[in-house]
Short mmCIF file of C-alpha atoms and ligand atoms in Angstrom, two decimals:
data_model
loop_
_atom_site.label_atom_id
_atom_site.label_comp_id
_atom_site.label_asym_id
_atom_site.label_seq_id
_atom_site.Cartn_x
_atom_site.Cartn_y
_atom_site.Cartn_z
CA MET A 1 0.11 -0.20 -0.09
CA SER A 2 1.03 3.58 -0.55
CA THR A 3 1.28 5.82 2.17
CA PRO A 4 -1.43 8.53 2.47
CA LEU A 5 -0.70 12.06 1.15
CA LYS A 6 -0.01 14.87 3.07
CA PRO A 7 -3.53 16.58 3.73
CA SER A 8 -2.86 19.71 1.27
CA ALA A 9 -1.53 17.00 -1.57
CA GLN A 10 -4.78 14.96 -0.93
CA ARG A 11 -7.00 17.98 -1.39
CA VAL A 12 -5.73 18.45 -4.91
CA GLN A 13 -5.96 14.63 -5.67
CA ASP A 14 -9.63 15.01 -4.46
CA GLU A 15 -10.42 17.91 -6.75
CA LEU A 16 -8.64 16.18 -9.75
CA LEU A 17 -11.12 12.92 -8.86
CA ALA A 18 -13.96 15.24 -8.33
CA ARG A 19 -13.27 16.97 -11.61
CA GLY A 20 -12.82 13.76 -13.60
CA TYR A 21 -9.13 13.27 -13.96
CA ALA A 22 -7.58 10.19 -13.46
CA ASN A 23 -4.14 11.99 -13.04
CA ARG A 24 -2.35 11.16 -9.63
CA VAL A 25 -0.47 12.87 -7.07
CA VAL A 26 3.07 11.69 -6.40
CA GLU A 27 5.05 12.67 -3.05
CA PHE A 28 8.29 12.67 -3.13
CA ALA A 29 10.89 12.00 -0.23
CA ASP A 30 12.94 14.72 -2.00
CA SER A 31 11.77 18.31 -2.57
CA THR A 32 9.79 19.60 -5.33
CA ARG A 33 9.50 23.07 -3.87
CA THR A 34 11.32 24.74 -6.92
CA ALA A 35 11.17 23.95 -10.67
CA ALA A 36 14.72 22.36 -10.45
CA GLU A 37 14.04 20.28 -7.78
CA ALA A 38 10.94 19.05 -9.37
CA ALA A 39 12.70 18.37 -12.49
CA ALA A 40 15.46 16.14 -10.46
CA ALA A 41 12.94 14.42 -8.54
CA VAL A 42 10.97 13.28 -11.40
CA GLY A 43 13.47 12.82 -13.81
CA CYS A 44 12.14 15.15 -16.40
CA THR A 45 13.41 18.33 -17.93
CA VAL A 46 13.27 21.87 -15.97
CA GLY A 47 11.30 23.06 -18.92
CA GLN A 48 8.47 20.33 -18.22
CA ILE A 49 7.71 21.99 -15.19
CA ALA A 50 4.69 23.93 -14.95
CA LYS A 51 5.63 26.44 -12.27
CA SER A 52 2.47 28.54 -11.07
CA LEU A 53 3.68 32.49 -10.71
CA LEU A 54 1.06 34.50 -8.94
CA PHE A 55 0.19 38.29 -9.30
CA ARG A 56 -2.08 41.02 -8.39
CA GLY A 57 -3.45 43.20 -11.69
CA HIS A 58 -2.36 46.77 -10.94
CA THR A 59 -5.57 48.11 -11.68
CA SER A 60 -8.09 45.52 -10.66
CA GLY A 61 -6.27 44.17 -7.67
CA GLN A 62 -7.40 40.48 -8.87
CA PRO A 63 -5.13 37.68 -8.42
CA ILE A 64 -3.53 36.69 -11.92
CA LEU A 65 -2.02 33.19 -12.24
CA ILE A 66 0.69 32.81 -14.73
CA ILE A 67 1.66 29.00 -15.11
CA ALA A 68 5.18 28.77 -16.89
CA SER A 69 7.86 26.37 -18.38
CA GLY A 70 10.17 26.02 -15.58
CA ALA A 71 12.91 26.85 -18.38
CA ASN A 72 11.26 30.18 -18.86
CA ARG A 73 11.66 33.54 -17.11
CA VAL A 74 8.64 35.38 -17.43
CA HIS A 75 9.17 39.08 -18.97
CA GLU A 76 6.55 40.67 -16.78
CA ASN A 77 6.29 43.81 -18.82
CA ARG A 78 5.51 42.13 -22.17
CA VAL A 79 2.71 39.97 -20.23
CA ALA A 80 1.65 43.02 -19.04
CA SER A 81 1.24 44.51 -22.68
CA ARG A 82 -0.32 41.08 -23.92
CA ILE A 83 -3.05 41.01 -21.18
CA GLY A 84 -3.78 44.59 -20.88
CA GLU A 85 -2.80 45.52 -17.19
CA LYS A 86 0.32 45.82 -15.31
CA LEU A 87 1.36 42.96 -13.23
CA VAL A 88 2.72 43.33 -9.42
CA LYS A 89 4.21 40.60 -7.70
CA ALA A 90 2.45 38.56 -5.00
CA ASP A 91 3.69 38.27 -1.69
CA ALA A 92 3.45 34.95 0.18
CA ASP A 93 0.47 35.56 2.65
CA PHE A 94 -1.31 37.04 -0.98
CA VAL A 95 -0.59 33.53 -2.23
CA ARG A 96 -1.87 31.72 0.68
CA GLU A 97 -4.89 33.62 0.78
CA VAL A 98 -6.14 33.71 -3.01
CA THR A 99 -4.98 29.99 -3.68
CA GLY A 100 -5.06 28.09 -0.33
CA PHE A 101 -1.91 26.87 -0.64
CA ALA A 102 1.82 27.79 0.41
CA ILE A 103 4.49 29.01 -2.23
CA GLY A 104 6.20 26.02 -3.68
CA GLY A 105 3.23 23.86 -3.63
CA VAL A 106 0.79 26.16 -5.66
CA PRO A 107 -0.97 23.61 -7.96
CA PRO A 108 -2.86 24.84 -11.11
CA LEU A 109 -6.49 23.74 -9.55
CA GLY A 110 -8.39 23.58 -6.87
CA HIS A 111 -7.60 27.46 -5.25
CA ALA A 112 -9.79 29.13 -2.97
CA ARG A 113 -11.35 31.40 -5.32
CA PRO A 114 -11.66 31.16 -9.05
CA LEU A 115 -8.39 32.55 -10.66
CA THR A 116 -7.90 34.30 -14.09
CA THR A 117 -5.39 32.24 -15.57
CA TYR A 118 -2.34 32.64 -18.58
CA ILE A 119 -0.37 29.56 -19.73
CA ASP A 120 3.18 29.49 -21.35
CA GLN A 121 2.80 28.73 -25.11
CA ASP A 122 6.37 26.70 -24.48
CA LEU A 123 4.57 24.28 -22.52
CA LEU A 124 2.65 23.03 -25.43
CA THR A 125 5.23 21.81 -26.83
CA TYR A 126 6.17 18.59 -24.40
CA ASP A 127 4.11 15.72 -24.45
CA GLU A 128 3.74 15.51 -20.78
CA ILE A 129 4.32 17.97 -18.20
CA TRP A 130 4.13 18.15 -14.29
CA ALA A 131 2.56 20.42 -11.79
CA ALA A 132 2.83 21.04 -8.07
CA ALA A 133 0.31 19.28 -6.05
CA GLY A 134 -0.37 21.52 -2.97
CA HIS A 135 2.83 20.88 -0.69
CA PRO A 136 6.32 21.33 -1.56
CA HIS A 137 7.26 17.14 -2.36
CA ALA A 138 4.23 16.49 -4.09
CA VAL A 139 3.53 16.65 -8.17
CA PHE A 140 1.31 15.55 -10.45
CA ARG A 141 1.76 14.66 -14.08
CA LEU A 142 -0.25 15.72 -17.07
CA THR A 143 -0.68 16.89 -20.57
CA PRO A 144 -0.77 20.28 -21.78
CA ALA A 145 -4.06 20.03 -23.11
CA GLU A 146 -5.15 18.63 -19.64
CA LEU A 147 -3.66 21.97 -18.03
CA VAL A 148 -5.77 24.53 -20.31
CA ALA A 149 -8.70 22.55 -19.99
CA MET A 150 -8.34 22.23 -15.74
CA THR A 151 -7.56 25.77 -15.61
CA GLY A 152 -9.79 27.34 -18.32
CA GLY A 153 -6.44 29.30 -19.15
CA THR A 154 -5.69 31.76 -22.11
CA VAL A 155 -2.29 30.53 -23.97
CA LEU A 156 0.47 33.18 -24.45
CA ALA A 157 3.58 33.92 -24.67
CA VAL A 158 5.40 35.04 -21.72
CA THR A 159 9.04 35.55 -22.90
N1 LIG B 201 6.56 22.69 -6.59
C1 LIG B 201 7.60 23.50 -7.78
C2 LIG B 201 7.42 23.01 -9.20
S1 LIG B 201 5.90 22.61 -9.45
C3 LIG B 201 7.18 25.17 -7.75
O1 LIG B 201 5.87 25.21 -6.89
N2 LIG B 201 7.65 25.96 -8.19
S2 LIG B 201 7.23 27.44 -8.58
O2 LIG B 201 8.00 27.80 -9.63
O3 LIG B 201 5.87 27.40 -9.52
O4 LIG B 201 6.93 28.39 -7.41
C4 LIG B 201 7.77 28.84 -6.64
C5 LIG B 201 7.60 30.32 -7.13
O5 LIG B 201 7.00 31.15 -6.31
C6 LIG B 201 8.91 31.03 -7.50
O6 LIG B 201 9.22 30.78 -8.90
C7 LIG B 201 8.72 32.53 -7.04
O7 LIG B 201 8.12 33.01 -8.48
C8 LIG B 201 7.22 32.49 -6.26
N3 LIG B 201 7.75 32.75 -5.37
C9 LIG B 201 8.76 32.02 -4.26
N4 LIG B 201 9.55 33.20 -3.01
C10 LIG B 201 8.53 33.53 -3.17
C11 LIG B 201 8.25 35.03 -2.28
N5 LIG B 201 8.77 35.13 -1.18
N6 LIG B 201 7.32 36.02 -2.07
C12 LIG B 201 6.30 35.53 -3.50
N7 LIG B 201 6.56 34.68 -4.70
C13 LIG B 201 7.72 33.67 -4.44
#
């Protein structure tokens, strides 16, 4: 039998199941807190890690989730002009408040409230990718098409 998931990772597994997705949350003994650590634990390239970056819209004040390839540094000014609003980086408290999860484990779905979401187009070049699953040692494998479906996100260039 496999060990039970940490409660915050189990919440992501429950959300996946409730929404009809068969993806399985996996917990590693090693940290998956950063994209590099997650790639090392999983045995994939860092580009295949879907990292969740939270911002606040400068005028709207609304949370904006950008899910980027671990290989990319998000160019905030270019993204801002593409989405029509300046971006302010979220702090740890804002991340916890709007997602319900701590930095290093923020999953693409199952948030405390619905989040406007954008997806890095480079993630769509991979057959499979990995995303955080609620805890800094938990991830799950998914396809880029599943990521788009789960989040209802808009695909765009982030670099
Ligand atoms: N579990 C891994 C791989 S899926 C993960 O969650 N990586 S991540 O990149 O999506 O999450 C870490 C991100 O949180 C960093 O890229 C960074 O943008 C952000 N972050 C880290 N520290 C802080 C901080 N103190 N305040 C706000 N954001 C932070």
